[in-house]
CSV table of C-alpha atoms and ligand atoms in Angstrom, one decimal:
chain,number,residue,atom,x,y,z
A,96,MET,CA,-14.6,18.6,4.6
A,97,ARG,CA,-15.3,16.3,7.5
A,98,GLU,CA,-13.7,17.3,10.8
A,99,ALA,CA,-11.8,14.0,10.8
A,100,ALA,CA,-9.9,14.9,7.7
A,101,ARG,CA,-9.2,18.5,8.6
A,102,ALA,CA,-7.9,18.0,12.1
A,103,MET,CA,-6.3,14.7,11.3
A,104,PRO,CA,-6.7,13.2,14.7
A,105,THR,CA,-4.3,10.4,15.8
A,106,ALA,CA,-7.0,7.9,14.8
A,107,ALA,CA,-5.9,8.7,11.2
A,108,LEU,CA,-2.7,7.0,12.0
A,109,ASP,CA,-4.3,3.8,13.1
A,110,TYR,CA,-5.5,1.0,10.8
A,111,GLY,CA,-8.5,2.3,9.1
A,112,ASP,CA,-11.6,0.9,7.5
A,113,PRO,CA,-10.4,-1.4,4.8
A,114,ARG,CA,-12.8,0.4,2.4
A,115,GLY,CA,-10.8,3.5,2.8
A,116,ASN,CA,-11.1,6.7,4.8
A,117,VAL,CA,-14.7,7.8,5.2
A,118,ALA,CA,-13.8,11.5,4.4
A,119,LEU,CA,-12.4,10.5,1.0
A,120,ARG,CA,-15.3,8.0,0.3
A,121,GLU,CA,-17.8,10.7,1.0
A,122,VAL,CA,-16.1,13.4,-1.1
A,123,MET,CA,-15.5,10.9,-3.9
A,124,ALA,CA,-19.1,9.8,-3.9
A,125,GLY,CA,-20.2,13.4,-4.4
A,126,TYR,CA,-17.6,13.9,-7.1
A,127,LEU,CA,-18.5,10.8,-9.0
A,128,ARG,CA,-22.2,11.6,-8.8
A,129,ARG,CA,-21.6,15.1,-10.1
A,130,VAL,CA,-18.9,14.4,-12.8
A,131,ARG,CA,-19.7,10.8,-13.9
A,132,ALA,CA,-23.4,10.5,-13.2
A,133,ALA,CA,-22.5,7.5,-11.1
A,134,ALA,CA,-24.7,5.9,-8.5
A,135,ALA,CA,-22.0,6.4,-5.9
A,136,ASP,CA,-22.7,5.4,-2.3
A,137,PRO,CA,-19.8,6.0,0.2
A,138,GLU,CA,-20.8,2.7,1.9
A,139,ARG,CA,-20.0,0.8,-1.2
A,140,ILE,CA,-16.8,2.6,-2.3
A,141,VAL,CA,-13.5,0.8,-1.8
A,142,ILE,CA,-10.4,2.9,-2.1
A,143,CYS,CA,-7.7,0.8,-3.8
A,144,SER,CA,-4.2,1.0,-5.1
A,145,GLY,CA,-5.1,2.2,-8.6
A,146,TYR,CA,-7.0,0.3,-11.3
A,147,ALA,CA,-4.5,-2.5,-11.1
A,148,GLN,CA,-5.5,-3.5,-7.6
A,149,GLY,CA,-9.2,-2.8,-8.3
A,150,LEU,CA,-9.2,-5.2,-11.2
A,151,GLY,CA,-7.5,-7.9,-9.1
A,152,LEU,CA,-10.0,-7.5,-6.2
A,153,ALA,CA,-12.9,-7.5,-8.6
A,154,LEU,CA,-11.8,-10.7,-10.3
A,155,HIS,CA,-11.0,-12.5,-7.1
A,156,ALA,CA,-14.4,-11.6,-5.7
A,157,LEU,CA,-16.1,-12.8,-8.8
A,158,ALA,CA,-14.2,-16.1,-8.7
A,159,ARG,CA,-15.5,-16.6,-5.2
A,160,THR,CA,-19.1,-16.2,-6.6
A,161,GLY,CA,-18.6,-19.0,-9.1
A,162,VAL,CA,-17.6,-17.0,-12.2
A,163,ARG,CA,-15.1,-19.0,-14.3
A,164,THR,CA,-14.6,-17.0,-17.5
A,165,VAL,CA,-14.1,-13.3,-18.0
A,166,ALA,CA,-14.3,-11.6,-21.4
A,167,TYR,CA,-12.2,-8.5,-22.4
A,168,GLU,CA,-12.2,-6.1,-25.3
A,169,ASP,CA,-10.1,-7.0,-28.4
A,170,PRO,CA,-8.2,-4.8,-29.1
A,171,GLY,CA,-7.6,-3.9,-25.5
A,172,SER,CA,-5.2,-4.9,-22.8
A,173,PRO,CA,-4.9,-8.7,-23.4
A,174,ALA,CA,-1.7,-9.2,-21.4
A,175,THR,CA,-2.9,-7.3,-18.3
A,176,ILE,CA,-6.3,-8.8,-18.2
A,177,SER,CA,-5.2,-12.4,-19.0
A,178,SER,CA,-2.6,-12.2,-16.2
A,179,ALA,CA,-5.0,-10.7,-13.7
A,180,ALA,CA,-7.6,-13.3,-14.6
A,181,SER,CA,-5.3,-16.3,-14.3
A,182,TRP,CA,-4.1,-15.0,-10.9
A,183,ALA,CA,-7.7,-15.1,-9.8
A,184,GLY,CA,-8.1,-18.6,-11.3
A,185,LEU,CA,-10.3,-17.4,-14.2
A,186,SER,CA,-9.9,-17.9,-17.9
A,187,ALA,CA,-10.0,-14.9,-20.1
A,188,ILE,CA,-11.5,-14.6,-23.6
A,189,PRO,CA,-11.3,-11.8,-26.2
A,190,VAL,CA,-14.4,-10.2,-27.7
A,191,PRO,CA,-14.1,-8.0,-30.7
A,192,VAL,CA,-14.6,-4.2,-30.6
A,193,ASP,CA,-15.9,-2.3,-33.7
A,194,GLU,CA,-16.7,1.3,-34.2
A,195,ARG,CA,-19.6,1.2,-31.8
A,196,GLY,CA,-17.7,-0.5,-29.0
A,197,ILE,CA,-17.7,-4.2,-27.8
A,198,ASP,CA,-19.8,-6.6,-29.9
A,199,VAL,CA,-22.4,-7.6,-27.3
A,200,GLN,CA,-23.9,-10.4,-29.5
A,201,THR,CA,-20.5,-12.1,-29.7
A,202,LEU,CA,-20.1,-11.6,-25.9
A,203,ALA,CA,-23.5,-13.2,-25.3
A,204,ALA,CA,-22.4,-16.2,-27.4
A,205,THR,CA,-19.5,-16.9,-25.0
A,206,ASP,CA,-19.9,-18.5,-21.5
A,207,ALA,CA,-18.4,-15.5,-19.8
A,208,ARG,CA,-20.2,-14.1,-16.8
A,209,ALA,CA,-18.0,-11.1,-16.5
A,210,VAL,CA,-16.5,-8.6,-18.9
A,211,VAL,CA,-13.7,-6.0,-18.4
A,212,MET,CA,-14.2,-2.9,-20.5
A,213,THR,CA,-13.5,0.8,-21.1
A,214,PRO,CA,-17.0,2.1,-22.1
A,215,ALA,CA,-16.4,5.9,-22.0
A,216,HIS,CA,-13.2,5.8,-24.1
A,217,GLN,CA,-12.2,2.4,-25.4
A,218,TRP,CA,-8.6,1.6,-24.9
A,219,PRO,CA,-7.0,1.7,-27.5
A,220,THR,CA,-9.5,2.5,-30.3
A,221,GLY,CA,-10.9,5.6,-28.5
A,222,VAL,CA,-14.6,4.7,-29.4
A,223,ALA,CA,-17.4,5.4,-26.9
A,224,LEU,CA,-19.7,2.5,-26.3
A,225,ALA,CA,-22.8,3.3,-28.4
A,226,PRO,CA,-26.1,3.9,-26.5
A,227,GLU,CA,-27.8,0.8,-27.9
A,228,ARG,CA,-24.8,-1.3,-26.9
A,229,ARG,CA,-24.8,0.1,-23.4
A,230,LEU,CA,-28.4,-1.0,-23.0
A,231,ALA,CA,-27.7,-4.4,-24.7
A,232,LEU,CA,-24.8,-4.9,-22.4
A,233,ILE,CA,-26.8,-4.3,-19.3
A,234,GLU,CA,-29.5,-6.6,-20.6
A,235,TRP,CA,-26.9,-9.2,-21.1
A,236,ALA,CA,-25.5,-8.8,-17.6
A,237,ARG,CA,-29.0,-9.0,-16.1
A,238,SER,CA,-30.1,-12.1,-18.1
A,239,ARG,CA,-26.8,-13.9,-17.6
A,240,ASP,CA,-26.3,-13.0,-13.9
A,241,ALA,CA,-23.1,-11.4,-15.1
A,242,VAL,CA,-21.0,-8.4,-14.0
A,243,VAL,CA,-19.4,-5.6,-16.0
A,244,ILE,CA,-16.0,-4.4,-14.7
A,245,GLU,CA,-15.9,-0.8,-16.0
A,246,ASP,CA,-12.4,0.7,-16.3
A,247,ASP,CA,-13.1,4.4,-16.2
A,248,TYR,CA,-9.4,5.3,-16.5
A,249,ASP,CA,-9.4,8.5,-18.5
A,250,ALA,CA,-13.0,9.6,-18.3
A,251,GLU,CA,-12.1,13.2,-17.1
A,252,PHE,CA,-10.5,14.0,-20.4
A,253,ARG,CA,-12.8,14.7,-23.3
A,254,TYR,CA,-12.6,17.6,-25.7
A,255,ASP,CA,-15.3,17.9,-28.4
A,256,ARG,CA,-17.7,15.1,-27.5
A,257,GLU,CA,-20.8,15.1,-25.3
A,258,PRO,CA,-20.0,13.8,-21.8
A,259,VAL,CA,-20.5,10.0,-21.6
A,260,GLY,CA,-21.6,9.1,-18.1
A,261,ALA,CA,-20.3,6.0,-16.2
A,262,LEU,CA,-22.1,2.8,-17.2
A,263,GLN,CA,-22.3,2.1,-13.4
A,264,GLY,CA,-24.9,4.9,-13.2
A,265,LEU,CA,-27.3,2.8,-15.3
A,266,ALA,CA,-26.9,-0.5,-13.5
A,267,ALA,CA,-25.3,-0.1,-10.1
A,268,ASP,CA,-26.2,-3.7,-9.3
A,269,ARG,CA,-24.4,-5.1,-12.3
A,270,VAL,CA,-21.3,-2.9,-12.7
A,271,ILE,CA,-18.1,-2.6,-10.7
A,272,SER,CA,-16.7,0.8,-11.8
A,273,ILE,CA,-13.0,1.4,-11.2
A,274,GLY,CA,-11.4,4.8,-11.3
A,275,THR,CA,-7.9,6.0,-10.8
A,276,VAL,CA,-5.9,9.2,-10.4
A,277,SER,CA,-3.1,7.7,-12.6
A,278,LYS,CA,-4.3,9.9,-15.6
A,279,SER,CA,-5.7,12.9,-13.8
A,280,LEU,CA,-2.8,13.3,-11.3
A,281,ALA,CA,0.0,10.8,-11.5
A,282,PRO,CA,0.4,7.0,-11.6
A,283,ALA,CA,2.9,7.1,-8.7
A,284,LEU,CA,0.2,8.1,-6.3
A,285,ARG,CA,-1.4,4.6,-6.6
A,286,ILE,CA,-4.9,5.7,-5.7
A,287,GLY,CA,-8.0,4.4,-7.2
A,288,TRP,CA,-11.6,3.6,-6.2
A,289,MET,CA,-14.2,0.9,-6.8
A,290,LEU,CA,-17.9,1.4,-6.9
A,291,CYS,CA,-19.2,-2.0,-5.8
A,292,PRO,CA,-22.5,-3.6,-6.5
A,293,PRO,CA,-24.4,-4.5,-3.2
A,294,ALA,CA,-24.0,-8.3,-3.8
A,295,LEU,CA,-20.2,-8.1,-4.1
A,296,THR,CA,-19.3,-5.3,-1.7
A,297,GLU,CA,-18.6,-7.6,1.3
A,298,LEU,CA,-16.4,-9.9,-0.7
A,299,ILE,CA,-14.4,-7.1,-2.2
A,300,ILE,CA,-13.8,-5.5,1.2
A,301,GLU,CA,-12.7,-8.9,2.5
A,302,HIS,CA,-10.2,-9.2,-0.3
A,303,LYS,CA,-9.0,-5.7,0.3
A,304,GLN,CA,-8.5,-6.4,4.0
A,305,LEU,CA,-6.5,-9.6,3.1
A,306,ASN,CA,-4.5,-7.8,0.4
A,307,ASP,CA,-3.2,-4.8,2.4
A,308,ARG,CA,-5.6,-3.8,5.3
A,309,GLY,CA,-6.5,-0.6,3.4
A,310,SER,CA,-4.8,2.0,1.4
A,311,PRO,CA,-2.5,4.7,3.0
A,312,THR,CA,-4.7,7.1,5.0
A,313,LEU,CA,-2.7,10.3,4.7
A,314,ASP,CA,-2.7,10.1,0.9
A,315,GLN,CA,-6.5,9.6,1.0
A,316,LEU,CA,-6.9,12.6,3.2
A,317,ALA,CA,-4.8,14.7,0.9
A,318,LEU,CA,-6.9,13.7,-2.1
A,319,ALA,CA,-10.1,14.3,-0.2
A,320,ARG,CA,-8.9,17.8,0.6
A,321,MET,CA,-7.9,18.4,-3.0
A,322,ILE,CA,-11.3,17.4,-4.4
A,323,GLU,CA,-13.3,19.2,-1.7
A,324,SER,CA,-11.4,22.5,-2.0
A,325,GLY,CA,-12.0,22.6,-5.8
A,326,ARG,CA,-8.3,22.3,-6.6
A,327,PHE,CA,-8.9,19.0,-8.3
A,328,ASP,CA,-11.5,20.5,-10.7
A,329,ARG,CA,-9.2,23.4,-11.4
A,330,HIS,CA,-6.3,21.1,-12.2
A,331,LEU,CA,-8.5,19.1,-14.5
A,332,ARG,CA,-9.7,22.2,-16.4
A,333,ARG,CA,-6.1,23.3,-16.8
A,334,MET,CA,-4.9,19.9,-18.0
A,335,ARG,CA,-7.8,19.6,-20.5
A,336,THR,CA,-6.6,22.8,-22.1
A,337,THR,CA,-3.0,21.6,-22.2
A,338,TYR,CA,-4.0,18.2,-23.7
A,339,ALA,CA,-6.4,19.8,-26.2
A,340,ALA,CA,-3.5,22.0,-27.4
A,341,ARG,CA,-1.2,19.0,-27.7
A,342,ARG,CA,-3.9,17.1,-29.6
A,343,LYS,CA,-4.4,20.1,-32.0
A,344,THR,CA,-0.6,20.1,-32.6
A,345,LEU,CA,-0.6,16.4,-33.4
A,346,VAL,CA,-3.5,16.8,-35.9
A,347,ALA,CA,-1.9,19.8,-37.6
A,348,ALA,CA,1.5,18.0,-37.8
A,349,LEU,CA,-0.1,14.9,-39.3
A,350,ALA,CA,-2.1,17.0,-41.8
A,351,GLU,CA,1.1,18.6,-42.9
A,352,HIS,CA,3.6,15.7,-42.9
A,353,ALA,CA,1.3,12.6,-43.5
A,354,PRO,CA,-2.0,13.8,-44.9
A,355,GLU,CA,-2.9,10.3,-46.2
A,356,VAL,CA,-2.9,8.9,-42.7
A,357,ARG,CA,-6.4,8.6,-41.2
A,358,VAL,CA,-6.5,9.4,-37.5
A,359,THR,CA,-9.3,8.2,-35.1
A,360,GLY,CA,-10.0,8.1,-31.4
A,361,LEU,CA,-9.3,11.8,-30.8
A,362,ALA,CA,-12.5,12.9,-29.1
A,363,ALA,CA,-11.1,12.1,-25.6
A,364,GLY,CA,-8.1,10.8,-23.8
A,365,PHE,CA,-4.4,11.1,-24.6
A,366,HIS,CA,-3.8,9.1,-27.7
A,367,ALA,CA,-5.0,8.7,-31.3
A,368,VAL,CA,-4.9,5.8,-33.7
A,369,ALA,CA,-3.2,6.3,-37.0
A,370,HIS,CA,-4.4,4.0,-39.8
A,371,LEU,CA,-1.7,3.3,-42.3
A,372,HIS,CA,-2.3,2.4,-45.9
A,373,GLY,CA,-0.2,0.6,-48.5
A,374,PRO,CA,2.6,-1.8,-47.9
A,375,ALA,CA,4.0,-1.2,-44.4
A,376,ASP,CA,5.3,-3.5,-41.7
A,377,GLU,CA,4.5,-2.5,-38.1
A,378,GLN,CA,7.7,-3.6,-36.6
A,379,ASP,CA,9.9,-2.1,-39.4
A,380,LEU,CA,8.1,1.2,-39.0
A,381,ILE,CA,8.6,1.2,-35.2
A,382,ALA,CA,12.3,0.3,-35.6
A,383,ALA,CA,12.8,3.0,-38.3
A,384,ALA,CA,11.0,5.6,-36.1
A,385,HIS,CA,13.1,4.6,-33.1
A,386,ALA,CA,16.3,5.2,-35.2
A,387,ARG,CA,15.0,8.7,-35.6
A,388,SER,CA,14.5,9.0,-31.8
A,389,VAL,CA,10.7,8.8,-32.1
A,390,GLY,CA,8.8,6.2,-30.0
A,391,LEU,CA,5.8,4.7,-31.8
A,392,TYR,CA,3.6,2.0,-30.5
A,393,GLY,CA,2.0,-0.7,-32.7
A,394,MET,CA,-1.6,-1.9,-32.3
A,395,SER,CA,-0.3,-5.6,-32.3
A,396,THR,CA,0.4,-5.5,-28.6
A,397,CYS,CA,-3.3,-4.6,-28.0
A,398,ARG,CA,-4.6,-7.4,-30.2
A,399,SER,CA,-5.2,-10.8,-28.6
A,400,SER,CA,-3.7,-12.4,-31.8
A,401,HIS,CA,-0.7,-10.0,-31.8
A,402,ALA,CA,-1.6,-9.5,-35.5
A,403,THR,CA,0.4,-6.7,-37.1
A,404,GLU,CA,-2.2,-6.0,-39.7
A,405,PRO,CA,-4.1,-3.9,-40.4
A,406,VAL,CA,-1.2,-1.6,-39.6
A,407,GLN,CA,-2.2,0.9,-37.0
A,408,LEU,CA,-0.1,3.0,-34.6
A,409,ILE,CA,-1.0,4.4,-31.2
A,410,LEU,CA,0.1,8.0,-31.0
A,411,GLY,CA,0.3,9.2,-27.4
A,412,PHE,CA,0.3,12.9,-26.8
A,413,GLY,CA,-0.3,13.1,-23.1
A,414,ASN,CA,3.2,13.6,-21.8
A,415,VAL,CA,4.8,15.1,-25.0
A,416,ARG,CA,5.2,18.8,-25.3
A,417,GLU,CA,3.9,20.6,-28.4
A,418,ARG,CA,7.3,21.3,-29.9
A,419,ALA,CA,8.3,17.6,-29.5
A,420,ILE,CA,5.1,16.5,-31.1
A,421,THR,CA,5.8,18.7,-34.2
A,422,ALA,CA,9.4,17.6,-34.3
A,423,GLY,CA,8.5,13.9,-33.9
A,424,ILE,CA,5.8,13.9,-36.6
A,425,THR,CA,8.1,15.9,-38.9
A,426,ALA,CA,10.8,13.2,-38.4
A,427,VAL,CA,8.5,10.2,-39.1
A,428,GLY,CA,6.1,11.8,-41.6
A,429,GLY,CA,7.8,10.1,-44.6
A,430,LEU,CA,7.7,6.7,-42.8
A,431,LEU,CA,4.0,7.1,-42.1
A,432,ARG,CA,3.4,8.0,-45.8
A,433,GLY,CA,5.2,4.8,-46.7
A,434,ARG,CA,8.3,6.5,-48.1
B,558,LIG,C1,-6.5,0.7,-19.9
B,558,LIG,C2,-6.0,1.3,-18.7
B,558,LIG,N1,-6.7,1.3,-17.6
B,558,LIG,C3,-6.3,1.8,-16.4
B,558,LIG,C4,-5.0,2.2,-16.3
B,558,LIG,C5,-4.5,2.8,-15.0
B,558,LIG,O1,-4.0,1.8,-14.1
B,558,LIG,P1,-3.5,2.2,-12.6
B,558,LIG,O2,-4.6,2.9,-12.0
B,558,LIG,O3,-3.3,0.9,-12.0
B,558,LIG,O4,-2.3,3.0,-12.8
B,558,LIG,C6,-4.1,2.2,-17.4
B,558,LIG,C7,-2.8,2.7,-17.2
B,558,LIG,O5,-2.1,3.0,-18.1
B,558,LIG,C8,-4.6,1.7,-18.6
B,558,LIG,O6,-3.9,1.7,-19.7
């Protein structure tokens, strides 16, 4: 680790570089090159307060360059992205996602010059953007003078799928990649990072400076130390095993108590999508599960139309222990089967 971080001189208590502490930016660049195949340059990393701030900074910077419309994945995070876009003075439009990821042809037919997306593990369907779509997306960005905002939020957690590198590694001039420790460590830390394209770096730094003059230095030094010492990698290895066991428990419980229900999106992350058949009403199901003390989440909140059909439920298993997963699915198995 750089001397600056280890010895923590008093300079660490002064206002720092608005991009973030250089020790963390250097360690982070090495980590993202190694783990995400990202084209990470410490000079163009901006440490931010989670993905939430990163998205806001990216959209404000894009608005300053003349972008007027930003597209987002549907299903996805319509409420979050629409609010962040309107805060930056942009309009937001949904573009459908299918089993190969975002539909790039439909995207190209819009007037959007930016798109917010989750290429490695689409929220909430769990699909990875297919290789030909990755290339088509970059081609779209180049020909449209557009920018992709890559939300790399749960990229560390994959179980039985080949690693999918960050899109940013393929087109560092066209992609703003945003990472976060909210899934790998804890949301309360509020630490994230942005890999900025050269043409937008200064604008993003300017907005970060205006926003908060830089993220808290001591937290950054602690994270740098954790990554550099190897403890972050060890933690991720341990958590992968934990989440894989929870996922296995979920799959086994569903096979036993609701075998008709098709489950997708399990290759990575902390949630699966259950596809229900037959006459079922999303809101009735959620209310009935709630009455049995089980929290279920409907796909309707992720759809721009808020449509409740086809009926799909998002089953999170990240912060539920195995025994609770089994008990929960046992309790709602009949509901999922439509009985
Ligand atoms: C799709 C998506 N991206 C990113 C995040 C992380 O956001 P933040 O880093 O602001 O906590 C979340 C949090 O749940 C999320 O659902």
